[in-house]
Structures are given as structure tokens and as C-alpha cells.
One Martini backbone bead per residue (centre of mass of N, CA, C, O) as a GRO file, in nm:
protein
  183
    1MET     BB    1  -0.857   6.640   2.479
    2LYS     BB    2  -0.962   6.264   2.568
    3ILE     BB    3  -1.177   6.035   2.551
    4GLU     BB    4  -1.370   5.761   2.672
    5VAL     BB    5  -1.446   5.452   2.508
    6SER     BB    6  -1.615   5.192   2.522
    7LYS     BB    7  -1.573   4.915   2.401
    8ASP     BB    8  -1.845   4.856   2.264
    9ARG     BB    9  -1.768   5.153   2.097
   10CYS     BB   10  -1.492   5.121   1.895
   11GLY     BB   11  -1.644   5.066   1.618
   12LYS     BB   12  -1.742   5.398   1.578
   13LEU     BB   13  -1.459   5.470   1.498
   14LEU     BB   14  -1.513   5.317   1.236
   15THR     BB   15  -1.711   5.503   0.971
   16SER     BB   16  -1.602   5.375   0.674
   17GLU     BB   17  -1.771   5.198   0.402
   18PRO     BB   18  -1.911   5.140   0.123
   19VAL     BB   19  -2.141   5.047   0.019
   20ILE     BB   20  -2.334   4.739  -0.046
   21VAL     BB   21  -2.427   4.524  -0.258
   22ILE     BB   22  -2.547   4.156  -0.231
   23THR     BB   23  -2.577   3.923  -0.464
   24THR     BB   24  -2.802   3.628  -0.520
   25VAL     BB   25  -2.878   3.284  -0.538
   26ASP     BB   26  -3.046   2.994  -0.604
   27LYS     BB   27  -3.085   2.690  -0.679
   28GLU     BB   28  -3.379   2.786  -0.854
   29GLY     BB   29  -3.293   3.150  -0.916
   30ASN     BB   30  -3.354   3.301  -0.703
   31VAL     BB   31  -3.333   3.635  -0.617
   32ASN     BB   32  -3.064   3.843  -0.392
   33GLY     BB   33  -3.063   4.142  -0.199
   34ALA     BB   34  -2.787   4.317   0.067
   35ALA     BB   35  -2.713   4.547   0.246
   36PHE     BB   36  -2.379   4.668   0.329
   37GLY     BB   37  -2.097   4.754   0.565
   38SER     BB   38  -1.896   4.488   0.679
   39TYR     BB   39  -1.599   4.486   0.518
   40VAL     BB   40  -1.320   4.365   0.387
   41ARG     BB   41  -1.025   4.421   0.194
   42VAL     BB   42  -0.740   4.171   0.061
   43ALA     BB   43  -0.649   4.095  -0.216
   44PRO     BB   44  -0.837   3.852  -0.374
   45SER     BB   45  -1.029   3.942  -0.109
   46ILE     BB   46  -1.379   3.932   0.060
   47MET     BB   47  -1.511   4.032   0.375
   48VAL     BB   48  -1.834   3.925   0.498
   49ALA     BB   49  -2.078   4.030   0.750
   50VAL     BB   50  -2.287   3.774   0.797
   51PHE     BB   51  -2.603   3.657   0.857
   52PRO     BB   52  -2.683   3.317   0.921
   53GLY     BB   53  -3.052   3.420   0.832
   54HIS     BB   54  -3.023   3.477   0.604
   55ASP     BB   55  -3.026   3.438   0.251
   56THR     BB   56  -2.727   3.546   0.144
   57TYR     BB   57  -2.618   3.276   0.322
   58GLY     BB   58  -2.788   3.059   0.206
   59ASN     BB   59  -2.685   3.154  -0.121
   60ILE     BB   60  -2.347   3.130  -0.024
   61LYS     BB   61  -2.371   2.794   0.056
   62GLU     BB   62  -2.502   2.670  -0.217
   63THR     BB   63  -2.329   2.802  -0.457
   64GLY     BB   64  -2.067   3.006  -0.407
   65GLU     BB   65  -2.180   3.298  -0.445
   66PHE     BB   66  -2.140   3.649  -0.591
   67VAL     BB   67  -2.209   4.014  -0.568
   68VAL     BB   68  -2.082   4.308  -0.571
   69ASN     BB   69  -2.254   4.632  -0.553
   70LEU     BB   70  -2.198   4.981  -0.622
   71PRO     BB   71  -2.309   5.234  -0.543
   72GLY     BB   72  -2.474   5.575  -0.583
   73ARG     BB   73  -2.621   5.875  -0.468
   74ASP     BB   74  -2.845   5.751  -0.700
   75GLN     BB   75  -2.947   5.506  -0.500
   76ILE     BB   76  -3.027   5.516  -0.202
   77ASP     BB   77  -3.299   5.412  -0.223
   78SER     BB   78  -3.251   5.129  -0.281
   79ILE     BB   79  -3.109   5.077  -0.022
   80MET     BB   80  -3.312   5.089   0.162
   81VAL     BB   81  -3.463   4.829   0.013
   82PHE     BB   82  -3.200   4.647   0.081
   83GLY     BB   83  -3.239   4.649   0.417
   84LYS     BB   84  -3.475   4.504   0.408
   85SER     BB   85  -3.721   4.220   0.459
   86TYR     BB   86  -3.803   3.942   0.316
   87PRO     BB   87  -3.908   3.663   0.136
   88LYS     BB   88  -3.863   3.416   0.014
   89GLY     BB   89  -3.848   3.455  -0.332
   90VAL     BB   90  -3.791   3.776  -0.337
   91ASN     BB   91  -3.683   4.051  -0.592
   92GLU     BB   92  -3.512   4.344  -0.457
   93ILE     BB   93  -3.442   4.462  -0.780
   94GLN     BB   94  -3.767   4.490  -0.821
   95GLU     BB   95  -3.824   4.637  -0.551
   96ALA     BB   96  -3.633   4.899  -0.655
   97GLY     BB   97  -3.611   4.948  -0.980
   98LEU     BB   98  -3.412   4.736  -1.129
   99THR     BB   99  -3.168   4.598  -1.325
  100GLU     BB  100  -3.039   4.313  -1.440
  101LEU     BB  101  -2.727   4.218  -1.501
  102LYS     BB  102  -2.522   3.975  -1.634
  103SER     BB  103  -2.247   3.788  -1.561
  104THR     BB  104  -1.893   3.708  -1.665
  105ILE     BB  105  -1.934   3.404  -1.409
  106VAL     BB  106  -2.188   3.420  -1.283
  107GLU     BB  107  -2.492   3.398  -1.158
  108PRO     BB  108  -2.567   3.609  -1.023
  109PRO     BB  109  -2.624   3.960  -1.069
  110ARG     BB  110  -2.597   4.221  -1.155
  111ILE     BB  111  -2.622   4.608  -1.115
  112ALA     BB  112  -2.681   4.828  -1.372
  113GLU     BB  113  -2.671   5.116  -1.223
  114TYR     BB  114  -2.472   5.045  -1.100
  115LYS     BB  115  -2.103   5.137  -1.077
  116ALA     BB  116  -1.990   4.853  -0.950
  117HIS     BB  117  -1.842   4.489  -0.994
  118ILE     BB  118  -1.796   4.180  -0.776
  119GLU     BB  119  -1.713   3.886  -0.880
  120CYS     BB  120  -1.798   3.606  -0.637
  121ARG     BB  121  -1.605   3.322  -0.456
  122PHE     BB  122  -1.668   3.118  -0.215
  123LYS     BB  123  -1.388   2.997   0.030
  124TRP     BB  124  -1.485   3.090   0.355
  125GLU     BB  125  -1.558   3.063   0.714
  126LYS     BB  126  -1.651   3.258   1.032
  127GLU     BB  127  -1.717   3.291   1.343
  128VAL     BB  128  -1.820   3.646   1.425
  129GLY     BB  129  -2.063   3.622   1.676
  130SER     BB  130  -2.365   3.690   1.511
  131HIS     BB  131  -2.159   3.645   1.258
  132MET     BB  132  -2.033   3.578   0.929
  133LEU     BB  133  -1.704   3.574   0.789
  134VAL     BB  134  -1.746   3.565   0.432
  135ALA     BB  135  -1.511   3.450   0.182
  136GLY     BB  136  -1.447   3.598  -0.122
  137GLU     BB  137  -1.328   3.548  -0.441
  138MET     BB  138  -1.179   3.779  -0.710
  139LEU     BB  139  -1.304   3.733  -1.021
  140ALA     BB  140  -1.443   3.995  -1.141
  141GLY     BB  141  -1.488   4.317  -1.317
  142SER     BB  142  -1.712   4.647  -1.330
  143CYS     BB  143  -1.763   4.976  -1.457
  144ASP     BB  144  -1.854   5.250  -1.560
  145GLU     BB  145  -1.772   5.451  -1.774
  146GLY     BB  146  -1.547   5.694  -1.655
  147LEU     BB  147  -1.444   5.527  -1.359
  148LEU     BB  148  -1.129   5.557  -1.473
  149ASP     BB  149  -0.840   5.689  -1.445
  150GLU     BB  150  -0.539   5.712  -1.529
  151ARG     BB  151  -0.429   5.469  -1.368
  152GLY     BB  152  -0.713   5.290  -1.304
  153CYS     BB  153  -0.856   5.389  -1.074
  154PHE     BB  154  -1.116   5.415  -0.896
  155ASP     BB  155  -1.384   5.717  -0.917
  156VAL     BB  156  -1.559   5.808  -0.584
  157VAL     BB  157  -1.627   6.078  -0.687
  158LYS     BB  158  -1.763   6.029  -0.968
  159ALA     BB  159  -1.961   5.827  -0.817
  160GLY     BB  160  -2.073   5.837  -0.562
  161VAL     BB  161  -2.031   5.723  -0.332
  162LEU     BB  162  -2.141   5.558   0.024
  163HIS     BB  163  -2.073   5.621   0.368
  164ILE     BB  164  -2.115   5.454   0.622
  165VAL     BB  165  -2.203   5.605   0.981
  166ARG     BB  166  -2.498   5.511   1.090
  167TYR     BB  167  -2.576   5.203   1.283
  168PRO     BB  168  -2.930   5.173   1.167
  169GLU     BB  169  -2.877   5.434   1.040
  170PRO     BB  170  -2.919   5.640   0.750
  171VAL     BB  171  -2.622   5.769   0.749
  172TYR     BB  172  -2.462   5.938   0.506
  173ILE     BB  173  -2.129   5.982   0.283
  174SER     BB  174  -1.988   6.181   0.022
  175PRO     BB  175  -1.705   6.221  -0.182
  176GLU     BB  176  -1.562   6.532  -0.306
  177LYS     BB  177  -1.264   6.483  -0.262
  178TYR     BB  178  -0.920   6.515  -0.336
  179ILE     BB  179  -0.637   6.467  -0.081
  180GLU     BB  180  -0.284   6.481  -0.149
  181GLY     BB  181  -0.018   6.369   0.014
  182ARG     BB  182   0.319   6.362   0.084
  183ARG     BB  183   0.628   6.229  -0.001
   0.00000   0.00000   0.00000
């Protein structure tokens, strides 16, 4: 038997994107970081739902650059820091006790302790409800050694990526194994 889900709750049925932390800088070079769970990957682009009143949005619009950082299970406490609101100019990477790692192409830093990073350049935006859907072109990627499998794919199990399943509650899941279907 199926039950009906109201229109305003339908999005809750699609509950599992890996949590990302986006780092940006403003024109003065102040670093900002914020956690996100609402995004879409359509290579070579990523589209992220960003609230227009937040520093992340302002910095992306101001500089045209951002970095997508992918934490693992061992960084769950830092995700809580990136989920808080801080005054403009506060460096959330420092607040989380983490280390900035110079990016290879863009100005915003990568987070050294995180498992993977994608450097991006702003392409376009579209208003969607209370958020802006911000699209970025993926320019460069990096990950910890040993996290690419024999096919060159990122190993989300080994990395221990976290998927947010209840927002705004901090409830996550992490994959434990791969299950391959038959072709």
C-alpha cells in the first residue's frame, strides 16, 4: 500500500546528496565557508542552492569563484561549524580548527583535511523560491591519495562521505559498501 505525500513534502523523498562545504573569498581576501546539501552535478557544471543574503552568495557574485570541499565522517564536527552563521569577515575554516590549502586555479582555498575538492568559476544564476541556483564550471579537482578506485572513480565508501537526510536537523548517513547491479 502507498501513502500520499503532500506537495510541500515531496522534496523530502529525495534525501541523499553528500554534504559539501563551499569556500569563497571576498574582494578583500576574507575567507568564508558554508555547508550545503542542495545541489546538482551535471558535469562539467555544479548548481548549488544558495540563500542570497549569505556571504557565500555575495562572495561568488563579487569574485566569480568558489571551491566545493567534500568532508568525510571524521570531519562531522566541522560541518556543524560551517552550518552556523558568523559575522562577515570571520574565517569559518579557522573557527573549525581546519587548515587552508592553496587552490591550483582559483583564489578561494581548499580545506586540507577534507577528502576531495572541486575548484569552480561562476557561470550563471537563477532565482528559485527563496534561494538562487548558482551554477559553476568545474575547473580542477583533487582528492586524498588512495581515494580513486582502479577505474579512476572517487571511492565514497573509503572516503566516508556524509549524506544529509534530515534538514535542518543534523542527521547524516554514510555509505558502508558498494552494491553492484547486473547488466
